[in-house]
Every structure is written in C-alpha cells, then in structure tokens.
Short mmCIF file of C-alpha atoms in Angstrom, two decimals:
data_model
loop_
_atom_site.label_atom_id
_atom_site.label_comp_id
_atom_site.label_asym_id
_atom_site.label_seq_id
_atom_site.Cartn_x
_atom_site.Cartn_y
_atom_site.Cartn_z
CA UNK A 112 0.00 0.00 0.00
CA UNK A 113 1.39 3.39 -1.03
CA UNK A 114 0.64 6.22 1.41
CA UNK A 115 1.08 9.95 0.81
CA UNK A 116 0.71 12.86 3.22
CA UNK A 117 -0.38 16.14 1.66
CA UNK A 118 -0.73 19.59 3.22
CA UNK A 119 -0.97 23.32 2.61
CA UNK A 120 1.36 25.84 4.20
CA UNK A 121 2.03 29.54 4.59
CA UNK A 122 4.75 31.02 6.80
CA UNK A 123 5.22 27.92 8.95
CA UNK A 124 8.98 27.42 8.80
CA UNK A 125 9.07 26.84 12.55
CA UNK A 126 6.93 23.71 12.15
CA UNK A 127 8.57 22.30 9.02
CA UNK A 128 11.20 20.00 10.53
CA UNK A 129 8.92 18.58 13.21
CA UNK A 130 6.17 17.96 10.66
CA UNK A 131 8.47 16.16 8.25
CA UNK A 132 9.82 13.96 11.03
CA UNK A 133 6.31 13.05 12.17
CA UNK A 134 5.03 12.33 8.65
CA UNK A 135 8.13 10.43 7.49
CA UNK A 136 6.43 7.04 7.85
CA UNK A 137 4.59 7.86 4.60
CA UNK A 138 5.99 7.05 1.16
CA UNK A 139 5.44 10.57 -0.19
CA UNK A 140 5.18 14.04 1.36
CA UNK A 141 3.55 16.74 -0.75
CA UNK A 142 2.95 20.39 0.20
CA UNK A 143 1.27 23.25 -1.60
CA UNK A 144 2.77 26.47 -0.26
CA UNK A 145 0.36 29.36 -0.77
CA UNK A 146 2.81 32.24 -0.62
CA UNK A 147 5.20 31.97 2.33
CA UNK A 148 7.64 34.82 2.83
CA UNK A 149 9.62 33.21 5.67
CA UNK A 150 11.36 30.47 3.68
CA UNK A 151 8.88 27.68 4.45
CA UNK A 152 8.84 26.33 0.89
CA UNK A 153 12.61 26.36 0.60
CA UNK A 154 13.05 24.61 3.95
CA UNK A 155 10.53 21.91 3.03
CA UNK A 156 12.41 21.23 -0.20
CA UNK A 157 15.66 20.97 1.74
CA UNK A 158 13.98 18.35 3.91
CA UNK A 159 13.00 16.31 0.85
CA UNK A 160 9.35 17.32 0.56
CA UNK A 161 7.87 17.81 -2.87
CA UNK A 162 6.76 21.43 -2.57
CA UNK A 163 5.02 23.66 -5.09
CA UNK A 164 4.16 27.32 -4.61
CA UNK A 165 0.89 28.76 -5.78
CA UNK A 166 -1.15 31.63 -4.38
CA UNK A 167 -4.88 31.05 -3.94
CA UNK A 168 -6.80 34.25 -4.56
CA UNK A 169 -9.45 34.80 -3.42
CA UNK A 170 -8.53 32.54 -0.52
CA UNK A 171 -10.61 29.49 0.26
CA UNK A 172 -9.45 26.44 2.17
CA UNK A 173 -11.29 23.96 -0.05
CA UNK A 174 -9.60 25.25 -3.20
CA UNK A 175 -6.18 25.13 -1.55
CA UNK A 176 -6.81 21.59 -0.27
CA UNK A 177 -7.96 20.41 -3.68
CA UNK A 178 -4.90 21.92 -5.36
CA UNK A 179 -2.66 20.17 -2.85
CA UNK A 180 -4.52 16.89 -3.39
CA UNK A 181 -3.98 17.28 -7.14
CA UNK A 182 -0.21 17.17 -6.48
CA UNK A 183 -0.43 13.66 -5.01
CA UNK A 184 0.76 11.03 -7.54
CA UNK A 185 -1.99 9.05 -9.21
CA UNK A 186 -0.60 5.68 -8.07
CA UNK A 187 -0.98 6.49 -4.36
CA UNK A 188 -3.50 4.27 -2.56
CA UNK A 189 -4.18 6.25 0.62
CA UNK A 190 -3.97 10.02 1.16
CA UNK A 191 -3.43 11.60 4.56
CA UNK A 192 -4.32 15.29 4.85
CA UNK A 193 -2.63 17.18 7.68
CA UNK A 194 -1.39 20.68 8.50
CA UNK A 195 2.16 21.63 9.40
CA UNK A 196 1.18 22.35 13.00
CA UNK A 197 0.04 18.74 13.48
CA UNK A 198 2.05 15.74 14.64
CA UNK A 199 1.29 12.01 14.40
CA UNK A 200 2.17 9.75 17.29
CA UNK A 201 4.88 7.30 16.13
CA UNK A 202 3.65 4.04 14.61
CA UNK A 203 0.72 5.60 12.80
CA UNK A 204 1.58 4.01 9.45
CA UNK A 205 1.53 0.43 10.79
CA UNK A 206 -1.73 1.14 12.65
CA UNK A 207 -3.26 2.54 9.46
CA UNK A 208 -2.28 -0.49 7.41
CA UNK A 209 -3.58 -2.88 10.07
CA UNK A 210 -7.06 -1.34 9.84
CA UNK A 211 -7.30 -0.63 6.11
CA UNK A 212 -8.96 -2.94 3.58
CA UNK A 213 -10.12 -3.05 0.00
CA UNK A 214 -13.62 -1.97 1.02
CA UNK A 215 -12.38 1.06 2.99
CA UNK A 216 -12.71 4.57 1.54
CA UNK A 217 -11.67 6.67 4.50
CA UNK A 218 -10.37 6.35 8.05
CA UNK A 219 -11.47 7.80 11.37
CA UNK A 220 -8.81 8.46 14.01
CA UNK A 221 -8.25 10.23 17.32
CA UNK A 222 -7.46 13.94 17.03
CA UNK A 223 -6.29 16.11 19.93
CA UNK A 224 -7.24 19.59 18.77
CA UNK A 225 -5.95 21.40 21.86
CA UNK A 226 -3.91 20.91 25.00
CA UNK A 227 -4.30 22.59 28.37
CA UNK A 228 -1.57 24.67 30.00
CA UNK A 229 -0.43 21.69 32.10
CA UNK A 230 0.01 19.56 28.96
CA UNK A 231 -3.10 17.46 29.46
CA UNK A 232 -5.51 16.95 26.58
CA UNK A 233 -8.11 19.61 25.96
CA UNK A 234 -10.58 19.21 23.09
CA UNK A 235 -10.43 15.69 21.62
CA UNK A 236 -12.58 14.30 18.82
CA UNK A 237 -12.50 11.93 15.86
CA UNK A 238 -11.15 13.19 12.56
CA UNK A 239 -11.65 11.78 9.04
CA UNK A 240 -8.96 13.23 6.78
CA UNK A 241 -7.43 9.94 5.66
CA UNK A 242 -8.97 8.71 2.41
CA UNK A 243 -8.55 6.93 -0.89
CA UNK A 244 -6.56 8.80 -3.53
CA UNK A 245 -9.47 8.94 -5.97
CA UNK A 246 -13.12 9.90 -5.55
CA UNK A 247 -12.84 12.75 -3.04
CA UNK A 248 -12.85 16.54 -3.21
CA UNK A 249 -12.84 19.19 -0.51
CA UNK A 250 -15.92 21.38 -0.03
CA UNK A 251 -16.63 24.70 1.78
CA UNK A 252 -14.46 27.82 1.97
CA UNK A 253 -13.57 27.14 5.62
CA UNK A 254 -14.13 24.24 8.03
CA UNK A 255 -13.89 22.29 4.83
CA UNK A 256 -15.01 18.67 4.58
CA UNK A 257 -14.28 15.76 2.27
CA UNK A 258 -17.08 15.00 -0.16
CA UNK A 259 -17.38 11.71 -2.03
CA UNK A 260 -17.54 12.38 -5.77
CA UNK A 261 -16.44 9.01 -7.07
CA UNK A 262 -18.48 6.57 -9.12
CA UNK A 263 -20.83 4.32 -7.19
CA UNK A 264 -21.37 4.28 -3.45
CA UNK A 265 -18.72 5.41 -1.02
CA UNK A 266 -16.82 2.64 0.73
CA UNK A 267 -16.61 1.88 4.42
CA UNK A 268 -15.10 4.23 7.00
CA UNK A 269 -12.60 2.31 9.12
CA UNK A 270 -11.82 3.14 12.74
CA UNK A 271 -8.03 3.44 12.78
CA UNK A 272 -7.16 2.16 16.23
CA UNK A 273 -3.73 3.37 17.31
CA UNK A 274 -3.65 6.39 15.00
CA UNK A 275 -3.52 9.73 16.84
CA UNK A 276 -2.83 13.19 15.46
CA UNK A 277 -1.94 16.04 17.85
CA UNK A 278 -2.47 19.71 17.06
CA UNK A 279 -0.05 22.40 18.29
CA UNK A 280 -1.30 25.62 16.68
CA UNK A 281 0.46 28.93 16.36
CA UNK A 282 -1.47 31.08 18.84
CA UNK A 283 -0.29 34.23 17.09
CA UNK A 284 -2.03 33.48 13.80
CA UNK A 285 -5.05 35.63 13.02
CA UNK A 286 -8.58 34.20 12.72
CA UNK A 287 -9.77 37.33 10.91
CA UNK A 288 -10.43 35.45 7.66
CA UNK A 289 -12.74 32.91 9.30
CA UNK A 290 -15.85 35.06 9.63
CA UNK A 291 -16.11 36.22 5.99
CA UNK A 292 -15.35 32.68 4.81
CA UNK A 293 -18.04 31.25 7.09
CA UNK A 294 -20.53 33.81 5.82
CA UNK A 295 -19.60 32.79 2.27
CA UNK A 296 -20.04 29.11 3.14
CA UNK A 297 -23.51 29.75 4.58
CA UNK A 298 -24.47 31.79 1.52
CA UNK A 299 -23.24 29.07 -0.87
CA UNK A 300 -24.91 26.25 1.10
CA UNK A 301 -27.88 27.79 2.94
CA UNK A 302 -29.38 24.39 3.75
CA UNK A 303 -26.17 23.02 5.22
CA UNK A 304 -26.70 22.74 8.97
CA UNK A 305 -23.00 22.45 9.75
CA UNK A 306 -22.18 25.75 8.01
CA UNK A 307 -24.98 27.50 9.89
CA UNK A 308 -23.80 26.19 13.26
CA UNK A 309 -20.19 27.20 12.68
CA UNK A 310 -21.20 30.67 11.51
CA UNK A 311 -23.44 31.25 14.53
CA UNK A 312 -20.68 30.06 16.84
CA UNK A 313 -18.21 32.44 15.19
CA UNK A 314 -20.60 35.33 15.78
CA UNK A 315 -20.59 34.34 19.45
CA UNK A 316 -16.78 34.44 19.52
CA UNK A 317 -16.96 37.96 18.03
CA UNK A 318 -19.55 39.02 20.68
CA UNK A 319 -22.09 39.76 17.96
CA UNK A 320 -24.90 38.54 20.16
CA UNK A 321 -27.89 39.30 17.91
CA UNK A 322 -26.24 37.82 14.81
CA UNK A 323 -25.36 34.72 16.82
CA UNK A 324 -28.94 34.25 17.99
CA UNK A 325 -30.37 34.85 14.52
CA UNK A 326 -28.05 32.41 12.76
CA UNK A 327 -28.37 29.65 15.33
CA UNK A 328 -32.14 29.90 15.34
CA UNK A 329 -31.84 29.38 11.57
CA UNK A 330 -29.60 26.38 12.22
CA UNK A 331 -32.17 24.82 14.53
CA UNK A 332 -34.88 25.28 11.90
CA UNK A 333 -33.02 23.47 9.12
CA UNK A 334 -34.39 20.04 8.13
CA UNK A 335 -30.89 18.52 8.21
CA UNK A 336 -30.14 19.81 11.72
CA UNK A 337 -30.91 16.52 13.45
CA UNK A 338 -27.68 15.76 15.35
CA UNK A 339 -28.75 16.35 18.91
CA UNK A 340 -25.25 17.13 20.19
CA UNK A 341 -24.82 19.98 17.71
CA UNK A 342 -28.38 21.20 18.24
CA UNK A 343 -27.65 21.39 21.97
CA UNK A 344 -24.42 23.26 21.22
CA UNK A 345 -26.38 25.85 19.24
CA UNK A 346 -28.83 26.22 22.13
CA UNK A 347 -25.92 26.69 24.53
CA UNK A 348 -24.43 29.37 22.25
CA UNK A 349 -27.78 31.15 22.13
CA UNK A 350 -27.85 31.01 25.92
CA UNK A 351 -24.34 32.46 26.07
CA UNK A 352 -25.38 35.25 23.70
CA UNK A 353 -28.34 36.15 25.91
CA UNK A 354 -26.01 36.09 28.89
CA UNK A 355 -23.73 38.47 27.01
CA UNK A 356 -26.73 40.72 26.35
CA UNK A 357 -27.44 40.85 30.09
CA UNK A 358 -30.53 38.62 30.01
CA UNK A 359 -29.79 35.73 32.42
CA UNK A 360 -33.40 34.57 32.45
CA UNK A 361 -33.44 33.89 28.72
CA UNK A 362 -29.95 32.41 28.98
CA UNK A 363 -31.23 29.92 31.56
CA UNK A 364 -34.15 29.01 29.31
CA UNK A 365 -31.78 28.10 26.47
CA UNK A 366 -29.37 26.21 28.70
CA UNK A 367 -32.25 24.12 29.99
CA UNK A 368 -33.42 23.48 26.44
CA UNK A 369 -29.90 22.26 25.67
CA UNK A 370 -30.08 19.90 28.67
CA UNK A 371 -33.36 18.49 27.36
CA UNK A 372 -31.98 18.16 23.82
CA UNK A 373 -28.83 16.26 24.82
CA UNK A 374 -29.09 14.96 28.40
CA UNK A 375 -26.17 12.60 27.66
CA UNK A 376 -23.69 15.51 27.47
CA UNK A 377 -22.01 17.22 30.42
CA UNK A 378 -21.69 20.62 28.79
CA UNK A 379 -25.32 21.85 29.04
CA UNK A 380 -25.42 20.96 32.74
CA UNK A 381 -22.14 22.77 33.38
CA UNK A 382 -23.31 25.88 31.50
CA UNK A 383 -26.43 25.94 33.65
CA UNK A 384 -24.38 25.45 36.81
CA UNK A 385 -22.05 28.29 35.79
CA UNK A 386 -24.99 30.66 35.34
CA UNK A 387 -26.47 29.64 38.69
CA UNK A 388 -23.07 30.14 40.32
CA UNK A 389 -23.06 33.74 39.11
CA UNK A 390 -26.48 34.18 40.73
CA UNK A 391 -25.49 32.57 44.03
CA UNK A 392 -27.92 29.67 43.61
CA UNK A 393 -25.69 27.15 45.40
CA UNK A 394 -28.19 24.28 45.57
CA UNK A 395 -28.75 24.69 41.83
CA UNK A 396 -25.00 24.53 41.26
CA UNK A 397 -24.80 21.28 43.22
CA UNK A 398 -27.76 19.76 41.38
CA UNK A 399 -26.54 20.49 37.85
CA UNK A 400 -22.88 19.65 38.49
CA UNK A 401 -24.09 16.41 40.08
CA UNK A 402 -26.04 15.61 36.91
CA UNK A 403 -22.95 16.32 34.81
CA UNK A 404 -20.68 14.11 36.91
CA UNK A 405 -23.05 11.16 36.54
CA UNK A 406 -21.96 11.11 32.88
CA UNK A 407 -18.69 9.19 33.01
CA UNK A 408 -18.01 8.34 29.36
CA UNK A 409 -16.40 11.23 27.49
CA UNK A 410 -17.61 11.46 23.89
CA UNK A 411 -15.07 11.78 21.08
CA UNK A 412 -16.75 14.81 19.56
CA UNK A 413 -15.74 18.42 18.99
CA UNK A 414 -18.85 19.33 21.02
CA UNK A 415 -17.11 17.96 24.11
CA UNK A 416 -15.24 20.70 26.02
CA UNK A 417 -12.22 20.20 28.23
CA UNK A 418 -13.55 22.25 31.18
CA UNK A 419 -16.52 19.95 31.64
CA UNK A 420 -14.15 16.97 32.02
CA UNK A 421 -11.48 18.64 34.11
CA UNK A 422 -11.39 20.36 37.47
CA UNK A 423 -14.22 22.80 36.82
CA UNK A 424 -17.27 20.75 37.96
CA UNK A 425 -15.57 19.81 41.23
CA UNK A 426 -14.33 23.37 41.73
CA UNK A 427 -17.89 24.68 41.40
CA UNK A 428 -19.14 22.07 43.84
CA UNK A 429 -16.41 22.86 46.38
CA UNK A 430 -17.41 26.52 46.43
CA UNK A 431 -21.14 25.71 46.56
CA UNK A 432 -20.61 23.37 49.51
CA UNK A 433 -18.49 26.02 51.24
CA UNK A 434 -21.16 28.69 50.70
CA UNK A 435 -23.77 26.42 52.27
CA UNK A 436 -21.62 25.56 55.29
CA UNK A 437 -20.76 21.97 54.38
CA UNK A 438 -17.01 22.08 54.88
CA UNK A 439 -16.16 18.33 54.73
CA UNK A 440 -17.95 18.08 51.40
CA UNK A 441 -16.22 21.24 50.17
CA UNK A 442 -12.84 19.78 51.14
CA UNK A 443 -13.58 16.52 49.31
CA UNK A 444 -14.58 18.31 46.11
CA UNK A 445 -11.59 20.66 46.33
CA UNK A 446 -9.29 17.64 46.48
CA UNK A 447 -11.00 16.12 43.45
CA UNK A 448 -10.57 19.40 41.55
CA UNK A 449 -6.88 19.59 42.47
CA UNK A 450 -6.31 15.97 41.42
CA UNK A 451 -7.41 16.92 37.92
CA UNK A 452 -5.28 20.08 37.78
CA UNK A 453 -2.41 19.59 40.25
CA UNK A 454 -0.41 22.63 39.11
CA UNK A 455 -3.24 25.10 39.75
CA UNK A 456 -2.16 27.34 42.65
CA UNK A 457 -5.70 28.52 43.43
CA UNK A 458 -7.04 25.00 43.68
CA UNK A 459 -4.12 24.03 45.92
CA UNK A 460 -4.84 27.03 48.17
CA UNK A 461 -8.50 25.99 48.39
CA UNK A 462 -7.51 22.50 49.55
CA UNK A 463 -5.16 23.90 52.17
CA UNK A 464 -7.80 26.30 53.44
CA UNK A 465 -10.54 23.68 53.71
CA UNK A 466 -8.13 21.29 55.41
CA UNK A 467 -7.36 23.97 58.01
CA UNK A 468 -10.98 24.70 58.91
CA UNK A 469 -12.56 21.24 59.16
#
C-alpha cells in the first residue's frame, strides 16, 4: 500500500522540521505552499518534501486543499491530509495499514485539537482526513469537509485504532479570515446545517450577540439539523449570547433546552451550573454539576469541552458546599478538583484552606 501525506502551508517554517519527522512514515510528502515569505517552501524542499508554490486568490481552504490533493501522484493508494502544526504519534503508518482494507474509503482516528496549559488533553474528537486517492474533493471555503464524488457508493469508513494526530497551533495566527469565509459558506450552502452552526458560533466568539442568535435559530430550523449534540451546542451558544446581552433569564431558558436536547452531554449541565453560580444559587449549582458528573463516558466529539471533564465541575461544587456551610464536602470536592489540575495554585490554596478549617 502506497501512502502519501499532503498539506498546505504559509509562513510555517518553525513547524517544518517537526512535521516532516512526524510524517516520514509515509511514502510521499507533498505540500502546496500558498505564498510563504519566511522560507517555508525552501526549507521543506531541503527536507526532501515535494513542494510547489501557488497563491490562492481569493482565498478558500477547499480550493487550496484540492490543489494540494492534485499534487499527489496518481498511483498512491491512501492520502493523509494534515497541516504543518500537526504531529502524528509514532507508529501511525503500521496502525493505518492494520485497519485498512479493500472496502475502505476513509479512516477515522483520534485527534487532539488542543492541549491545556499543564500539557493534558483539551478538546479531543475523531477526525476523518485519511482517504482513498481517488473519488474525493474538498468542499466549503472554511471548516472544509471531504465529499465523495467518485463513481458508485462510497466505501466503508474504518476506525483506525492506534492512530492519533496532535495539534499544536500557532497562537499568534489571526482568525480574521474565518468570519467572511463562514458567511460565504452559509451563503453558498444555505441548507447546510454544519455551516450555519459554525457561523453562529463564530458570531458568538466575536460578541455579535444578535447575529449569533439569529443564525443559530436558523440552524435549529433546518431540516438537516438533526444531530442532537450539535443542536444542543447551538442552544448553549444562544444562551451564552443572551447572557452576554445581560438577560440571564433567557440564557437559563436556552441552557435548559440544551439539557433536554442532549441529556447525555455534560456541557449543558455545566453551562447551567455556571450561570447559577453567578447568581449565588448554590443548591442549583450542586444539582446540575451532580447531573454532569453522573456522565462518566467522554464522547469523542468536537462538542465535548475540556472544562466539563477537568477540574471545573468539582471546583464549582467545592465553592457551593463552602457557601452552604458543608465544609467536609467542600474539602472533598476541592481535592477532586486539584487531582485533575495539580499545578493550579488557586485549587491548591483551596484544599489547604478547607483542610485547616474542618
């Protein structure tokens, strides 16, 4: 089986050597450089990567990805799409081959999108950017996805046990291009629920509360918006927008709707608990964090947020128990919070304080 890794790059010379080392288990490495001015293309060539330079104007991620895919030799069997700020755990090639088969069209693998300050995993979900050489094209200007365009039905998606890709982004890179590209994606595909959700979420990041609410209400109305996890995420974003607008009552309504939509997720319960914490409703905090902690299996989905699975639920409970005069319980929860974030000075101080007063 012949395997090629392909990528796009722009001004990422600091990642080049690490990326090549990580991807070197492949037979071919191919990069489309879209206009680096820091020597990225030259450095990649020095490292043995087939690198071509071509500017993409107007910029769209799907066009750049498709141009990079076009550079992959025709006789390649399996294509692996990554970015230069991503790193495979060693042994990924053997794990890929062990799970691949003639009936497989693409592979699903574990992707760590972010890490916390202490080095522990943050947002983790399953990614599907490993695919057959032929029959696929990239679609959407941003948050692009692979679309099957080959003859006949698409083959099976294999779960690639043992394959893990870690993401170490450049925090200094601007996200300014994301909003106009997301607006373009929603305009090009108005019935696409995923585009609507991502656009509404981006409006939330930009603190454009009314635009966020409008777009996510549209998302919830779309016939294809049936994935309950993402529907709940839109409801949570609407709640956050109302909270940003200074309307905690409406925020609570939307958080509770998110709980009802996806009671199997921790995040809606934690959002509700966070709002109640700000209002001093300590029994409410204990109830909703308790509901969250009853969920013990962490989903591999981008909807899943690191805070809900780290120290935060126990930290909230420790403070709620303290505020209601239950010091032994506060101490127990403070210890649980510290166990999940042992380098946090505030959590350590909480444990020491509670230990001193019980």
